[in-house]
Amino acid sequence: MSDRQRVVVKIGSSLLANEEHLTLRYAFMHGVMEDVARLRDEGIDVVLTSSGAVAIGLSTIGVAPEEAGLLDKQAAAACGQPLLMNAYKQIALEYGFDIAQVLVTLDDLEDRRRFLNTKNTITRLIERGVMPIVNENNSVTTAELKVGDNDRLAAKVAQMVQADKLVILTSVDGLYDRNPEDEGAQHVPVVEDVSEYLEVTSSVSALGTGGMLTKMRAANMAQNAGVETIIGQGEVDRPVSALLKDERRHTKCVALGDPDSSWAIWLTDRLQQAGGLVVDEAMAEKLRKDRADIGRCDIVSVQGEFSKGDVLHIYDEDGEELARGMSNFTSAEILLLARNTDSTPSELLGYESKPRIIAADNMAVIQDHHLTWEAPTESVTLVG
């Protein structure tokens, strides 16, 4: 890997788009790109994750943000994406560098092979001196198959490219212990345990999809990969470099000193829950100590419909999340195997397979630094 530092910068819709006219804020974009050029000259590679396509595309299709449904947003993204990228490209060229667009979907990040393909593309662009701009492909995503917020998308990209820092530019100068508009609200300069602040706010801007809650979740994902997160005001001179050099107020979410392996990070930091398993107490005790193979006799219930290769959340019978691991079978196959333990997998499925539902090598046990997910309310409990 190059000796150059890598920084992922997330820019939200409220900074890029004029809320009243739904047009691009070119002065802001010039300020960011000038700062990026400065950082590149200083030996820092930058990857942007940029919102804005839906917001500026809404004016093209003549729909107000508060009235836009899913189809409107998909159409708006298709209209706004070329406008956004053209603006970025023209401004970047003024400052002596070029950009490339990388559109991703949830599957590109949750499927391991596609995740690695995306990583290879972004890495090669960086190596060739081109700045990648990553955004969710909102013209084709649906509510069920959507990352949903670019904060966590940016954290996923930071993990992917093994960034040194993740900078989230927003409309405030960091995290507060309550709504910053409330009297007595105190700025929080340093965060070590993100879970203490998860419920500090869930409000969102008129144009954005995430509030400070998603930024805390993103910061936790970055922490797990050894990436420091900086959250700060974007509408200022030198919006990124001033934060990196600690020249103005911000919130710093410190990185873990001993980050997980890239495989464990990919397994644990999910953007959407594919499904889950509830295991019996004997298996739960094993998982509280270390990874272990999960067999069909260990399963109490199956949650959701999922495919082979999906990463499942594993719970005890009280709903405590214990681990996450890649399934060797579909949800229907697991139910069939677990309900018919006297028959071999080949007899039940029609092909040869070991009866391990999840192998220990394809599992990561939940640690204190991970944010756990609640168990799904709907599940199929095994009988007999």
Coordinates of C-alpha atoms in Angstrom, one line a residue:
M1 CA 0.0 0.0 0.0
S2 CA 1.1 3.6 -0.7
D3 CA 2.5 5.7 2.1
R4 CA 0.0 8.4 1.3
Q5 CA -2.8 8.9 3.8
R6 CA -6.4 8.1 2.8
V7 CA -9.3 10.1 4.0
V8 CA -13.0 9.5 3.2
V9 CA -15.2 12.6 3.2
K10 CA -19.0 12.4 3.4
I11 CA -21.0 15.4 2.1
G12 CA -24.7 15.5 2.8
S13 CA -27.6 16.9 0.7
S14 CA -28.2 19.8 3.0
L15 CA -24.7 21.1 2.2
L16 CA -24.8 20.5 -1.5
A17 CA -28.4 21.5 -2.4
N18 CA -30.2 24.8 -1.9
E19 CA -33.2 23.8 0.2
E20 CA -35.5 26.5 -1.3
H21 CA -34.6 26.2 -5.0
L22 CA -33.2 22.6 -5.1
T23 CA -30.1 23.7 -7.0
L24 CA -26.5 23.0 -6.5
R25 CA -24.5 25.3 -4.2
Y26 CA -21.5 25.9 -6.4
A27 CA -19.7 28.1 -3.9
F28 CA -19.7 25.3 -1.4
M29 CA -18.5 22.8 -4.0
H30 CA -15.7 25.0 -5.0
G31 CA -14.6 25.4 -1.4
V32 CA -14.6 21.6 -0.9
M33 CA -12.7 20.8 -4.2
E34 CA -10.1 23.5 -3.6
D35 CA -9.5 21.9 -0.2
V36 CA -9.3 18.5 -1.7
A37 CA -6.7 19.7 -4.2
R38 CA -4.7 21.1 -1.2
L39 CA -4.9 17.8 0.6
R40 CA -3.8 15.9 -2.5
D41 CA -0.7 18.1 -2.8
E42 CA 0.1 17.3 0.9
G43 CA 0.1 13.6 0.2
I44 CA -3.5 12.7 1.2
D45 CA -5.8 10.8 -1.1
V46 CA -9.4 11.6 -0.7
V47 CA -12.5 9.6 -1.5
L48 CA -15.9 11.4 -1.5
T49 CA -19.2 9.9 -0.6
S50 CA -21.7 12.5 -1.9
S51 CA -25.4 12.9 -1.5
G52 CA -27.4 15.4 -3.5
A53 CA -28.6 13.6 -6.7
V54 CA -32.1 13.2 -5.5
A55 CA -32.4 16.7 -4.0
I56 CA -31.3 18.5 -7.1
G57 CA -33.2 16.1 -9.4
L58 CA -36.5 16.8 -7.7
S59 CA -36.6 20.3 -9.4
T60 CA -36.2 18.7 -12.8
I61 CA -39.3 16.5 -12.3
G62 CA -41.2 19.2 -10.5
V63 CA -41.8 17.5 -7.1
A64 CA -41.3 19.0 -3.7
P65 CA -39.2 17.0 -1.2
E66 CA -42.0 16.6 1.3
E67 CA -44.3 15.1 -1.5
A68 CA -41.8 12.8 -3.1
G69 CA -42.5 9.1 -3.1
L70 CA -40.1 6.2 -3.9
L71 CA -40.7 6.4 -7.7
D72 CA -40.3 10.2 -7.6
K73 CA -37.0 9.8 -5.8
Q74 CA -35.8 7.2 -8.2
A75 CA -36.6 9.4 -11.2
A76 CA -35.1 12.4 -9.4
A77 CA -31.8 10.5 -8.8
A78 CA -31.6 9.6 -12.5
C79 CA -32.0 13.4 -13.4
G80 CA -29.8 14.7 -10.6
Q81 CA -26.8 12.3 -10.8
P82 CA -25.4 13.6 -14.1
L83 CA -25.9 17.2 -13.0
L84 CA -24.0 16.5 -9.8
M85 CA -21.1 14.6 -11.4
N86 CA -20.7 17.1 -14.2
A87 CA -20.4 19.9 -11.6
Y88 CA -17.9 17.9 -9.6
K89 CA -15.9 17.1 -12.7
Q90 CA -15.8 20.7 -14.0
I91 CA -14.8 22.1 -10.7
A92 CA -12.2 19.4 -10.0
L93 CA -10.5 20.0 -13.4
E94 CA -10.2 23.7 -12.5
Y95 CA -8.1 22.6 -9.5
G96 CA -5.9 20.2 -11.5
F97 CA -7.4 16.7 -10.9
D98 CA -10.1 14.4 -12.2
I99 CA -13.0 12.5 -10.6
A100 CA -14.8 9.2 -11.3
Q101 CA -18.3 8.1 -10.3
V102 CA -18.8 4.9 -8.4
L103 CA -22.5 4.0 -8.0
V104 CA -23.2 1.2 -5.6
T105 CA -26.2 -0.7 -4.3
L106 CA -26.7 -2.5 -1.0
D107 CA -25.8 -5.8 -2.7
D108 CA -22.4 -4.4 -3.8
L109 CA -21.6 -3.9 -0.1
E110 CA -23.3 -6.9 1.5
D111 CA -22.2 -9.5 -1.0
R112 CA -18.6 -10.4 -0.4
R113 CA -17.5 -10.9 -4.0
R114 CA -19.2 -7.7 -5.1
F115 CA -17.7 -5.9 -2.1
L116 CA -14.2 -6.9 -3.2
N117 CA -14.9 -6.0 -6.8
T118 CA -16.0 -2.5 -5.7
K119 CA -13.0 -2.2 -3.5
N120 CA -10.7 -3.1 -6.4
T121 CA -12.3 -0.4 -8.6
I122 CA -12.0 2.3 -6.0
T123 CA -8.4 1.3 -5.1
R124 CA -7.3 1.4 -8.7
L125 CA -8.8 4.9 -9.2
I126 CA -6.9 6.1 -6.2
E127 CA -3.7 4.5 -7.5
R128 CA -4.1 6.3 -10.9
G129 CA -4.6 9.7 -9.2
V130 CA -8.4 9.9 -9.9
M131 CA -10.7 10.9 -7.0
P132 CA -13.6 8.4 -6.6
I133 CA -17.0 9.9 -5.7
V134 CA -19.2 7.1 -4.3
N135 CA -22.9 7.3 -4.1
E136 CA -25.8 4.9 -3.7
N137 CA -27.5 4.2 -7.0
N138 CA -30.8 5.6 -5.9
S139 CA -32.4 5.4 -9.4
V140 CA -32.7 1.6 -9.0
T141 CA -32.8 0.9 -5.2
T142 CA -36.0 0.2 -3.4
A143 CA -36.9 0.7 0.3
E144 CA -36.1 -2.9 1.0
L145 CA -32.8 -3.0 -0.9
K146 CA -31.3 0.4 0.2
V147 CA -28.4 1.4 2.3
G148 CA -30.6 4.3 3.3
D149 CA -28.0 6.9 4.5
N150 CA -24.7 8.0 3.2
D151 CA -23.1 8.2 6.7
R152 CA -22.9 4.4 7.0
L153 CA -22.1 4.2 3.3
A154 CA -19.1 6.4 3.9
A155 CA -18.1 4.3 6.9
K156 CA -18.3 1.2 4.7
V157 CA -16.1 2.8 2.1
A158 CA -13.6 3.9 4.8
Q159 CA -13.4 0.2 5.9
M160 CA -13.1 -0.9 2.3
V161 CA -10.2 1.4 1.4
Q162 CA -8.5 1.1 4.8
A163 CA -8.7 4.8 5.4
D164 CA -6.9 6.7 8.1
K165 CA -9.8 9.0 8.8
L166 CA -13.5 9.5 8.0
V167 CA -14.7 13.1 7.9
I168 CA -18.4 13.7 8.0
L169 CA -19.3 17.3 7.0
T170 CA -22.6 18.5 8.4
S171 CA -24.5 21.6 9.3
V172 CA -23.3 21.7 12.9
D173 CA -19.9 21.6 14.6
G174 CA -20.2 18.1 15.9
L175 CA -22.1 16.1 18.5
Y176 CA -24.0 17.7 21.4
D177 CA -25.4 15.9 24.4
R178 CA -28.9 17.0 23.3
N179 CA -30.5 19.0 20.5
P180 CA -28.0 21.8 19.9
E181 CA -30.9 24.3 19.8
D182 CA -31.9 23.4 23.3
E183 CA -30.7 25.7 26.1
G184 CA -27.7 24.3 27.9
A185 CA -26.8 21.8 25.2
Q186 CA -23.1 20.9 25.6
H187 CA -20.7 20.1 22.7
V188 CA -19.0 16.7 23.0
P189 CA -15.4 17.0 21.7
V190 CA -14.4 13.3 22.0
V191 CA -16.4 10.1 21.9
E192 CA -14.9 6.7 22.8
D193 CA -18.1 4.7 23.5
V194 CA -20.6 5.5 20.7
S195 CA -23.4 3.6 22.4
E196 CA -23.6 6.3 25.1
Y197 CA -24.8 8.8 22.4
L198 CA -27.0 6.7 20.1
E199 CA -30.2 8.3 21.3
V200 CA -28.9 11.8 21.5
T201 CA -31.0 12.8 18.4
S202 CA -32.8 11.1 15.5
S203 CA -33.9 14.3 13.7
V204 CA -33.0 14.8 10.1
S205 CA -32.8 17.7 7.7
A206 CA -35.5 18.5 5.1
L207 CA -33.2 17.1 2.3
G208 CA -31.2 14.5 4.1
T209 CA -31.9 10.9 5.2
G210 CA -29.7 10.7 8.3
G211 CA -29.4 12.6 11.6
M212 CA -26.7 12.5 14.2
L213 CA -27.9 8.9 15.1
T214 CA -26.7 7.6 11.7
K215 CA -23.4 9.5 12.2
M216 CA -22.8 7.7 15.5
R217 CA -23.6 4.4 13.9
A218 CA -21.2 5.2 11.1
A219 CA -18.5 6.2 13.6
N220 CA -18.9 2.9 15.3
M221 CA -18.3 1.1 12.0
A222 CA -15.2 3.1 11.4
Q223 CA -14.0 2.5 14.9
N224 CA -14.1 -1.2 14.4
A225 CA -11.8 -0.9 11.4
G226 CA -9.3 1.4 13.2
V227 CA -10.6 4.5 11.5
E228 CA -11.0 7.8 13.4
T229 CA -14.1 9.7 12.6
I230 CA -14.4 13.5 12.6
I231 CA -17.8 15.2 12.5
G232 CA -17.8 19.0 11.8
Q233 CA -19.2 22.0 10.1
G234 CA -19.0 22.0 6.4
E235 CA -19.9 25.5 5.4
V236 CA -16.5 27.1 6.2
D237 CA -13.2 27.8 4.6
R238 CA -11.0 24.7 4.2
P239 CA -13.8 22.5 5.4
V240 CA -11.8 19.3 5.5
S241 CA -8.2 20.3 6.1
A242 CA -9.1 22.6 9.0
L243 CA -10.7 19.6 10.7
L244 CA -7.8 17.3 10.0
K245 CA -5.4 19.8 11.5
D246 CA -7.6 20.4 14.6
E247 CA -8.0 24.1 13.8
R248 CA -11.7 24.4 14.6
R249 CA -14.2 22.7 16.8
H250 CA -15.5 19.3 16.0
T251 CA -16.3 15.9 17.5
K252 CA -13.7 13.2 17.3
C253 CA -14.7 9.5 17.6
V254 CA -11.6 7.7 18.4
A255 CA -10.6 4.5 16.6
L256 CA -10.0 1.1 18.3
G257 CA -6.3 0.5 19.0
D258 CA -6.5 -3.1 17.9
P259 CA -9.1 -3.3 15.0
D260 CA -10.8 -6.5 13.9
S261 CA -9.6 -8.3 10.8
S262 CA -11.1 -7.2 7.5
W263 CA -13.1 -10.5 7.3
A264 CA -14.5 -10.0 10.8
I265 CA -15.3 -6.3 10.0
W266 CA -17.2 -7.3 6.9
L267 CA -19.2 -10.0 8.9
T268 CA -20.1 -7.7 11.8
D269 CA -20.7 -4.3 10.3
R270 CA -23.9 -4.9 8.4
L271 CA -26.0 -2.3 6.6
Q272 CA -29.2 -4.4 6.6
Q273 CA -30.2 -7.6 8.4
A274 CA -30.7 -10.5 6.0
G275 CA -32.0 -12.9 8.7
G276 CA -31.3 -14.5 12.0
L277 CA -31.1 -17.7 14.0
V278 CA -32.0 -18.4 17.6
V279 CA -29.8 -21.1 19.2
D280 CA -30.2 -23.2 22.3
E281 CA -28.5 -22.4 25.6
A282 CA -25.7 -24.9 25.1
M283 CA -24.6 -23.3 21.9
A284 CA -25.2 -19.8 23.3
E285 CA -22.7 -20.6 26.1
K286 CA -20.1 -21.7 23.6
L287 CA -20.6 -18.5 21.6
R288 CA -20.2 -16.3 24.7
K289 CA -16.6 -17.7 24.9
D290 CA -15.5 -18.1 21.2
R291 CA -16.6 -19.0 17.7
A292 CA -18.1 -22.4 17.2
D293 CA -19.7 -24.4 14.4
I294 CA -23.5 -24.2 14.5
G295 CA -25.3 -27.4 13.6
R296 CA -28.9 -28.1 12.8
C297 CA -29.5 -29.5 16.3
D298 CA -28.4 -26.2 17.9
I299 CA -31.2 -24.1 16.3
V300 CA -34.4 -23.1 18.1
S301 CA -35.9 -20.8 15.4
V302 CA -35.2 -19.2 12.1
Q303 CA -35.9 -15.5 11.5
G304 CA -36.7 -14.1 8.0
E305 CA -36.2 -15.4 4.5
F306 CA -32.6 -15.5 3.3
S307 CA -30.2 -17.0 0.8
K308 CA -27.1 -19.1 1.0
G309 CA -24.2 -16.8 1.6
D310 CA -26.2 -14.2 3.5
V311 CA -24.8 -13.1 6.9
L312 CA -27.1 -14.0 9.7
H313 CA -27.5 -12.5 13.2
I314 CA -27.3 -15.2 15.9
Y315 CA -29.3 -14.8 19.2
D316 CA -29.8 -16.7 22.4
E317 CA -33.4 -17.5 23.5
D318 CA -33.6 -14.2 25.5
G319 CA -32.9 -12.1 22.4
E320 CA -29.2 -11.3 23.2
E321 CA -27.1 -11.1 20.0
L322 CA -24.1 -13.3 20.2
A323 CA -22.5 -13.5 16.8
R324 CA -22.9 -13.0 13.0
G325 CA -22.0 -15.5 10.4
M326 CA -22.4 -16.6 6.8
S327 CA -25.1 -19.2 6.2
N328 CA -24.3 -22.3 4.3
F329 CA -28.0 -22.8 3.4
T330 CA -31.1 -20.9 2.6
S331 CA -33.7 -20.3 5.3
A332 CA -36.0 -23.0 3.8
E333 CA -33.2 -25.5 3.7
I334 CA -32.3 -24.8 7.3
L335 CA -35.8 -25.4 8.4
L336 CA -35.9 -28.6 6.5
L337 CA -32.6 -29.8 8.0
A338 CA -33.4 -28.8 11.6
R339 CA -36.8 -30.4 11.5
N340 CA -35.5 -33.7 10.1
T341 CA -32.3 -34.5 12.0
D342 CA -32.6 -38.2 11.4
S343 CA -32.2 -37.8 7.7
T344 CA -28.9 -36.8 5.9
P345 CA -28.5 -33.5 4.1
S346 CA -28.3 -35.4 0.8
E347 CA -31.6 -37.2 1.4
L348 CA -33.3 -33.9 2.3
L349 CA -31.7 -31.5 -0.2
G350 CA -30.7 -33.7 -3.1
Y351 CA -27.0 -32.8 -3.0
E352 CA -24.1 -33.6 -0.8
S353 CA -23.3 -31.2 2.0
K354 CA -22.0 -31.1 5.6
P355 CA -24.7 -30.3 8.1
R356 CA -23.0 -27.2 9.5
I357 CA -25.4 -24.3 9.2
I358 CA -22.7 -21.8 10.0
A359 CA -19.0 -22.7 10.2
A360 CA -16.8 -21.1 12.9
D361 CA -14.4 -19.8 10.3
N362 CA -17.2 -17.8 8.7
M363 CA -18.4 -16.3 12.0
A364 CA -17.5 -13.3 14.2
V365 CA -18.5 -13.2 17.9
I366 CA -20.1 -9.9 19.0
Q367 CA -17.7 -7.9 21.3
D368 CA -18.4 -4.9 23.5
H369 CA -17.4 -2.4 20.8
H370 CA -20.0 -3.7 18.4
L371 CA -23.5 -2.2 18.2
T372 CA -26.0 -5.0 18.5
W373 CA -29.2 -5.4 16.5
E374 CA -32.5 -6.4 18.0
A375 CA -33.9 -9.8 17.1
P376 CA -36.6 -9.7 14.4
T377 CA -40.1 -10.1 15.8
E378 CA -41.2 -12.7 13.2
S379 CA -39.6 -16.1 13.4
V380 CA -40.4 -19.8 12.7
T381 CA -39.9 -21.9 15.8
L382 CA -39.0 -25.5 15.3
V383 CA -41.4 -28.1 16.6
G384 CA -40.4 -31.5 17.8

